Amino acid sequence: MIIYNGRRTVPNRPNTNYLNNKKYNFLTFVPIILINQFSFFFNLYFLALCLIQLIPIFQVGFFITYVGPLAFVLGLTMVKEWWDDHKRYKRDKKYNEEHYMTYRPESGLFEKLQSQYLRVGDIVLMSKGQRIPADLIILATTLPNGDIYLKTDQLDGETDWKVRESVKTIQTFVNSGNKIENLQFEATVPRPTNKIYEFRAKIKIKGADVAEPLRLQNTAWASTTVASGDFFGLVAFVGKDTRIQMNANSARVKFPICDYEINNISKILFVICIGISFFLTALKSFGTHWYVNWILFLVLLCCIIPQSLRTNLDVVKLIYAYRINRDPLIQGTICRNSQMTEDLGRISFLLSDKTGTLTQNEMIFKKITTGLLQFTEEEFAELKNTIKTGSAIAGDKLNKKIQDLNMLMYSLVLCNNVTPCFDNSGVRFLQSSSPDEIALVDFAEKMGFFMEKRERERMFVKEPSTGDSINQYTILENFPFSSARKRMGILLRIEKTGKLIYFLKGADTVIKEKVERNADVVVEEADNLAKEGLRTLAFCYKFVEEAEYTAWKQKYQAVTTAINCTEEDEDAVVSELERGMRFIGISGVEDLLQDNIRETIESLREASIKVWVLTGDKVETAKCIAKATGLKHKSENFFEMLDEDQFRIESQITQLAARKEVLVIQGNVLAKIYEFGLERTFFSSVSHLNAIMFCRCSPTQKAQVVKSVQTVCSGVVCAIGKQTRLLTR
Amino acid sequence: MSSDFSILKFKYVKDLLFWHGRRATLSTAYVTLFVMHRGFIIAMIQFCFSLLFYLVAMSFYNPFLIMAYTIVYLVLPVIVLVGNTSNPSGDR
């Protein structure tokens, strides 16, 4: 779809941003509820009873005594459903009637417009604290720096602020005094999908010869909140096409395991009821119309089947949901689905994420190593002195080791996406979407490399070598971290010398491919740090020639603005820049475990609940965590599956069925298991193991494992992730 | 957000599962058994009545009383069964 300025779109999209999450409307309310309720055996049976009572020959007692309870039960359900729907309607109304300053072409001004009248192609002025009404492309910010912060907790549950940027060319357009409404542009956006972390589009403004690519960092999805910064946004998706609505439609209804069991029991009771009434009829001796007697007895004995059981159980579940919400010992717990409270008591498998769930997600910088030198926490003061004295010597006289150490410090303070901010009371704090990076920059500051200011295109850093003067670095390219690429790169021009330098940091397995020499040192050092349970990041750099950069830039622009540019194509071009790099060092950051984890895990073990941990960390880190949290007892051993060979995998799976150890399996081996189709045998043979560590797992693999455990293993499965929690069967 | 519960610390899992979860399961079990037991008793009385009185297909109970019984009088014992907490939040 192409969006032109002035609200024109090709193909024409007249739908507005009207939200309607109601399940029923006035006409469909009664029929849908009745159909849903009668799909349960209970209600169907009693409905049949009522209908039978209409036939005079079968009448026992008064008709109303059969209709009464049924109507009562159905009435209660209808009231509950109506109440839920009404709450949805009120929430929709609140969002629909919120006002936003929108540009109206008719009057040429920005006027207040309700959210429900927004259309694709509108330009909205968003200010701090407002909820974003529709999926927006960030055109330009009102301040010249070009970035804003969003709070995405309604969308994905993450509480840290996300940084987003405006489109470069449009930002310069606005900064030079032009009004955004005079901008003529042509934006090409893809079809609506439900993928929150994917967006590839492009925008071309009049007067520019080439289109600019739009990525995830230029978007603001609906129902996120603007944390700081005001900006102009272009409405790209409205109503049902927004990311949040596309994800909401795929919610399915879950019932606790009890409901199925009760349904089965009621069928058995029905059979018993038939049996008893048949017995009575038989005693009466089969005269004419013996079946009439049979049905009469059936009606009389209908109390065997508990009609109001479901209503009573709903009351029980509501009481427990209320109790969970109000319990003072587990403050802040929210029960979103009252149906599942009783499943909590029947869990067999607990699949847990590691970062943020088992750990506190607060990083402490512990160790740093350059391969030749290593500094632990106690030696940091010594490190500071070394750097200080080393930087007093200029140029080539510098010892090689000290030079490497210096470069490592530079990479810590320059290769990141951290911005120093000031909160309301003027206190300085570091803002980033990754607590790892904050720990690294904090450490660099302690060593004397202080980040003064960071703008979209420039960084200002104070270094020990230059005393109090501030060095400026221009950011030419910034490749942010992603779980697919597993690295983060930044290309800078040092304003003092005019040279170009490219810093890269990432997982050691990725960095070892990029360095010229010492590839094995990278892995060895990272493993050493990982054995102590630290999270490792490898750093490398290289100086880039101007000519090399201009040639590469042309290629990059051509690829990113091509119509069918995929992430792999972009990655291939970026990798071309990352050749022949020089390894500098590895950082080790500790992620503290949450308090009382050992006791919790021990209680879970005693209750025969199997705890399986899925993490993206290395094998050594995972093993360390297993020992530290109590997942592995002193008497148990590790059983490792690190080999990708098919026969080895199969033999190991058959071995596992008989053993009782802690399994450690790597993500690539897991991928191979799925590839060979062995997942059923794998999960059925490991389902007796108390603890499993799945290492180097990607987020899609984690979802895969949860699904497989649900289908293959018997028992209730519970999955815990970043500050939220799921319950599945 | 599609999660069923949200908690702030991992150690709350212990409380959630072992205290609330277990009590919820037990309460559900008690209530189900109670309701089925009541149903059986009513049906058995009716059964005996019909058996002894020459297999007449007549309701033993006043139909209105039965209706009132199921609707009104039985909600209370359920609430009492579940609502009764001798030890609300202590000594877990």
Tab-separated table of N, CA and C in Angstrom, chain A residues 560-642:
chain	number	residue	atom	x	y	z
A	560	THR	N	19.060	-1.766	0.641
A	560	THR	CA	17.983	-1.520	1.599
A	560	THR	C	16.761	-0.867	0.985
A	561	THR	N	16.933	-0.157	-0.121
A	561	THR	CA	15.748	0.469	-0.720
A	561	THR	C	15.166	-0.362	-1.849
A	562	ALA	N	15.725	-1.528	-2.081
A	562	ALA	CA	15.132	-2.408	-3.096
A	562	ALA	C	13.793	-2.911	-2.590
A	563	ILE	N	12.924	-3.269	-3.524
A	563	ILE	CA	11.555	-3.613	-3.149
A	563	ILE	C	11.504	-4.879	-2.311
A	564	ASN	N	12.231	-5.910	-2.728
A	564	ASN	CA	12.126	-7.189	-2.030
A	564	ASN	C	13.302	-7.431	-1.101
A	565	CYS	N	13.765	-6.365	-0.470
A	565	CYS	CA	14.920	-6.536	0.396
A	565	CYS	C	14.538	-7.319	1.640
A	566	THR	N	15.199	-8.432	1.884
A	566	THR	CA	14.930	-9.205	3.087
A	566	THR	C	16.013	-8.918	4.115
A	567	GLU	N	15.775	-9.439	5.326
A	567	GLU	CA	16.754	-9.184	6.371
A	567	GLU	C	18.074	-9.871	6.051
A	568	GLU	N	18.012	-11.010	5.344
A	568	GLU	CA	19.243	-11.733	5.009
A	568	GLU	C	20.093	-10.914	4.040
A	569	ASP	N	19.418	-10.262	3.066
A	569	ASP	CA	20.186	-9.448	2.107
A	569	ASP	C	20.920	-8.336	2.825
A	570	GLU	N	20.173	-7.678	3.738
A	570	GLU	CA	20.781	-6.569	4.471
A	570	GLU	C	21.950	-7.072	5.304
A	571	ASP	N	21.730	-8.210	5.957
A	571	ASP	CA	22.764	-8.784	6.803
A	571	ASP	C	24.012	-9.104	5.991
A	572	ALA	N	23.815	-9.614	4.772
A	572	ALA	CA	24.960	-9.979	3.927
A	572	ALA	C	25.806	-8.755	3.617
A	573	VAL	N	25.142	-7.628	3.319
A	573	VAL	CA	25.895	-6.414	2.986
A	573	VAL	C	26.643	-5.904	4.216
A	574	VAL	N	25.951	-5.937	5.369
A	574	VAL	CA	26.605	-5.456	6.590
A	574	VAL	C	27.809	-6.334	6.915
A	575	SER	N	27.689	-7.653	6.687
A	575	SER	CA	28.804	-8.552	6.998
A	575	SER	C	30.025	-8.249	6.156
A	576	GLU	N	29.800	-7.653	4.981
A	576	GLU	CA	30.952	-7.322	4.147
A	576	GLU	C	31.847	-6.304	4.821
A	577	LEU	N	31.230	-5.436	5.621
A	577	LEU	CA	32.019	-4.421	6.319
A	577	LEU	C	32.773	-5.040	7.493
A	578	GLU	N	32.276	-6.213	7.952
A	578	GLU	CA	32.812	-6.779	9.183
A	578	GLU	C	33.859	-7.837	8.930
A	579	ARG	N	34.799	-7.549	8.070
A	579	ARG	CA	35.827	-8.542	7.793
A	579	ARG	C	37.172	-8.031	8.267
A	580	GLY	N	38.000	-8.956	8.734
A	580	GLY	CA	39.357	-8.580	9.123
A	580	GLY	C	39.400	-7.682	10.338
A	581	MET	N	38.567	-7.954	11.319
A	581	MET	CA	38.544	-7.100	12.498
A	581	MET	C	39.575	-7.579	13.514
A	582	ARG	N	39.827	-6.697	14.475
A	582	ARG	CA	40.847	-6.991	15.461
A	582	ARG	C	40.187	-7.209	16.810
A	583	PHE	N	40.477	-8.350	17.416
A	583	PHE	CA	39.850	-8.677	18.680
A	583	PHE	C	40.454	-7.864	19.811
A	584	ILE	N	39.603	-7.279	20.670
A	584	ILE	CA	40.164	-6.509	21.775
A	584	ILE	C	39.945	-7.181	23.121
A	585	GLY	N	38.738	-7.662	23.396
A	585	GLY	CA	38.553	-8.230	24.729
A	585	GLY	C	37.162	-8.774	24.970
A	586	ILE	N	36.974	-9.296	26.154
A	586	ILE	CA	35.685	-9.876	26.553
A	586	ILE	C	35.272	-9.258	27.879
A	587	SER	N	33.980	-8.955	28.014
A	587	SER	CA	33.491	-8.421	29.278
A	587	SER	C	32.641	-9.476	29.954
A	588	GLY	N	32.682	-9.492	31.266
A	588	GLY	CA	31.870	-10.456	32.009
A	588	GLY	C	30.941	-9.710	32.956
A	589	VAL	N	29.659	-9.924	32.800
A	589	VAL	CA	28.662	-9.221	33.604
A	589	VAL	C	27.852	-10.265	34.358
A	590	GLU	N	27.616	-9.978	35.628
A	590	GLU	CA	26.859	-10.951	36.399
A	590	GLU	C	25.414	-10.515	36.517
A	591	ASP	N	24.538	-11.467	36.347
A	591	ASP	CA	23.107	-11.220	36.496
A	591	ASP	C	22.683	-11.905	37.780
A	592	LEU	N	22.401	-11.117	38.806
A	592	LEU	CA	22.102	-11.717	40.104
A	592	LEU	C	20.838	-12.543	40.050
A	593	LEU	N	20.859	-13.658	40.778
A	593	LEU	CA	19.663	-14.478	40.884
A	593	LEU	C	18.649	-13.780	41.777
A	594	GLN	N	17.378	-14.082	41.560
A	594	GLN	CA	16.350	-13.504	42.424
A	594	GLN	C	16.453	-14.138	43.801
A	595	ASP	N	15.917	-13.420	44.788
A	595	ASP	CA	16.083	-13.947	46.150
A	595	ASP	C	15.214	-15.172	46.381
A	596	ASN	N	15.669	-15.997	47.242
A	596	ASN	CA	14.974	-17.225	47.655
A	596	ASN	C	14.734	-18.203	46.514
A	597	ILE	N	15.584	-18.148	45.507
A	597	ILE	CA	15.366	-19.060	44.390
A	597	ILE	C	15.655	-20.493	44.793
A	598	ARG	N	16.686	-20.693	45.575
A	598	ARG	CA	17.047	-22.064	45.949
A	598	ARG	C	15.891	-22.735	46.658
A	599	GLU	N	15.262	-21.996	47.611
A	599	GLU	CA	14.179	-22.629	48.361
A	599	GLU	C	12.999	-22.928	47.464
A	600	THR	N	12.703	-21.964	46.568
A	600	THR	CA	11.558	-22.173	45.679
A	600	THR	C	11.777	-23.412	44.825
A	601	ILE	N	12.961	-23.509	44.240
A	601	ILE	CA	13.214	-24.647	43.353
A	601	ILE	C	13.217	-25.952	44.136
A	602	GLU	N	13.724	-25.888	45.369
A	602	GLU	CA	13.735	-27.109	46.159
A	602	GLU	C	12.315	-27.546	46.477
A	603	SER	N	11.443	-26.587	46.839
A	603	SER	CA	10.056	-26.962	47.118
A	603	SER	C	9.394	-27.536	45.884
A	604	LEU	N	9.707	-26.954	44.736
A	604	LEU	CA	9.117	-27.464	43.505
A	604	LEU	C	9.563	-28.890	43.241
A	605	ARG	N	10.841	-29.165	43.513
A	605	ARG	CA	11.352	-30.527	43.308
A	605	ARG	C	10.650	-31.506	44.228
A	606	GLU	N	10.486	-31.085	45.500
A	606	GLU	CA	9.853	-31.989	46.457
A	606	GLU	C	8.427	-32.280	46.074
A	607	ALA	N	7.806	-31.330	45.385
A	607	ALA	CA	6.421	-31.534	44.960
A	607	ALA	C	6.343	-32.289	43.647
A	608	SER	N	7.456	-32.804	43.187
A	608	SER	CA	7.559	-33.544	41.922
A	608	SER	C	7.160	-32.714	40.723
A	609	ILE	N	7.373	-31.416	40.807
A	609	ILE	CA	7.150	-30.578	39.632
A	609	ILE	C	8.473	-30.471	38.894
A	610	LYS	N	8.442	-30.752	37.599
A	610	LYS	CA	9.682	-30.753	36.826
A	610	LYS	C	9.957	-29.353	36.316
A	611	VAL	N	11.142	-28.855	36.631
A	611	VAL	CA	11.498	-27.498	36.245
A	611	VAL	C	12.478	-27.548	35.086
A	612	TRP	N	12.060	-27.015	33.947
A	612	TRP	CA	12.930	-26.981	32.771
A	612	TRP	C	13.191	-25.529	32.431
A	613	VAL	N	14.472	-25.193	32.227
A	613	VAL	CA	14.854	-23.811	32.003
A	613	VAL	C	15.254	-23.625	30.541
A	614	LEU	N	14.692	-22.572	29.904
A	614	LEU	CA	15.047	-22.261	28.523
A	614	LEU	C	15.767	-20.933	28.519
A	615	THR	N	16.995	-20.907	28.010
A	615	THR	CA	17.760	-19.671	28.056
A	615	THR	C	18.552	-19.484	26.773
A	616	GLY	N	18.936	-18.244	26.519
A	616	GLY	CA	19.747	-17.970	25.341
A	616	GLY	C	21.236	-17.981	25.654
A	617	ASP	N	21.586	-18.307	26.899
A	617	ASP	CA	22.983	-18.241	27.317
A	617	ASP	C	23.792	-19.430	26.845
A	618	LYS	N	25.107	-19.334	27.091
A	618	LYS	CA	25.980	-20.436	26.721
A	618	LYS	C	25.800	-21.631	27.655
A	619	VAL	N	26.383	-22.765	27.229
A	619	VAL	CA	26.259	-23.996	28.003
A	619	VAL	C	26.899	-23.853	29.383
A	620	GLU	N	28.067	-23.214	29.423
A	620	GLU	CA	28.771	-23.114	30.715
A	620	GLU	C	27.991	-22.246	31.693
A	621	THR	N	27.459	-21.115	31.165
A	621	THR	CA	26.673	-20.240	32.036
A	621	THR	C	25.463	-20.991	32.570
A	622	ALA	N	24.818	-21.772	31.675
A	622	ALA	CA	23.630	-22.498	32.103
A	622	ALA	C	23.978	-23.518	33.175
A	623	LYS	N	25.103	-24.200	33.011
A	623	LYS	CA	25.501	-25.198	34.016
A	623	LYS	C	25.731	-24.522	35.364
A	624	CYS	N	26.368	-23.357	35.291
A	624	CYS	CA	26.628	-22.610	36.531
A	624	CYS	C	25.325	-22.234	37.206
A	625	ILE	N	24.356	-21.784	36.415
A	625	ILE	CA	23.065	-21.410	36.970
A	625	ILE	C	22.386	-22.625	37.580
A	626	ALA	N	22.521	-23.775	36.920
A	626	ALA	CA	21.866	-24.978	37.441
A	626	ALA	C	22.405	-25.307	38.826
A	627	LYS	N	23.716	-25.162	38.979
A	627	LYS	CA	24.305	-25.459	40.297
A	627	LYS	C	23.865	-24.415	41.314
A	628	ALA	N	23.862	-23.154	40.886
A	628	ALA	CA	23.583	-22.064	41.830
A	628	ALA	C	22.132	-22.065	42.300
A	629	THR	N	21.212	-22.417	41.428
A	629	THR	CA	19.807	-22.346	41.823
A	629	THR	C	19.333	-23.607	42.506
A	630	GLY	N	20.121	-24.666	42.458
A	630	GLY	CA	19.652	-25.879	43.094
A	630	GLY	C	18.925	-26.800	42.156
A	631	LEU	N	18.967	-26.501	40.855
A	631	LEU	CA	18.345	-27.414	39.898
A	631	LEU	C	19.130	-28.711	39.828
A	632	LYS	N	20.448	-28.586	40.049
A	632	LYS	CA	21.263	-29.792	40.054
A	632	LYS	C	21.776	-30.000	41.465
A	633	HIS	N	21.463	-31.164	42.021
A	633	HIS	CA	21.975	-31.474	43.342
A	633	HIS	C	23.431	-31.891	43.253
A	634	LYS	N	24.077	-31.892	44.409
A	634	LYS	CA	25.502	-32.262	44.418
A	634	LYS	C	25.697	-33.679	43.908
A	635	SER	N	24.699	-34.532	44.159
A	635	SER	CA	24.891	-35.940	43.812
A	635	SER	C	24.619	-36.208	42.341
A	636	GLU	N	23.988	-35.255	41.658
A	636	GLU	CA	23.631	-35.532	40.268
A	636	GLU	C	24.721	-35.101	39.323
A	637	ASN	N	24.673	-35.636	38.116
A	637	ASN	CA	25.632	-35.257	37.082
A	637	ASN	C	24.919	-34.572	35.932
A	638	PHE	N	25.715	-34.012	35.041
A	638	PHE	CA	25.167	-33.422	33.827
A	638	PHE	C	25.227	-34.433	32.704
A	639	PHE	N	24.214	-34.450	31.881
A	639	PHE	CA	24.233	-35.252	30.673
A	639	PHE	C	24.120	-34.263	29.529
A	640	GLU	N	25.147	-34.190	28.686
A	640	GLU	CA	25.160	-33.134	27.680
A	640	GLU	C	24.803	-33.659	26.303
A	641	MET	N	23.984	-32.895	25.601
A	641	MET	CA	23.703	-33.219	24.204
A	641	MET	C	24.185	-32.034	23.378
A	642	LEU	N	25.413	-32.109	22.917
A	642	LEU	CA	25.971	-30.985	22.163
A	642	LEU	C	26.279	-31.359	20.738
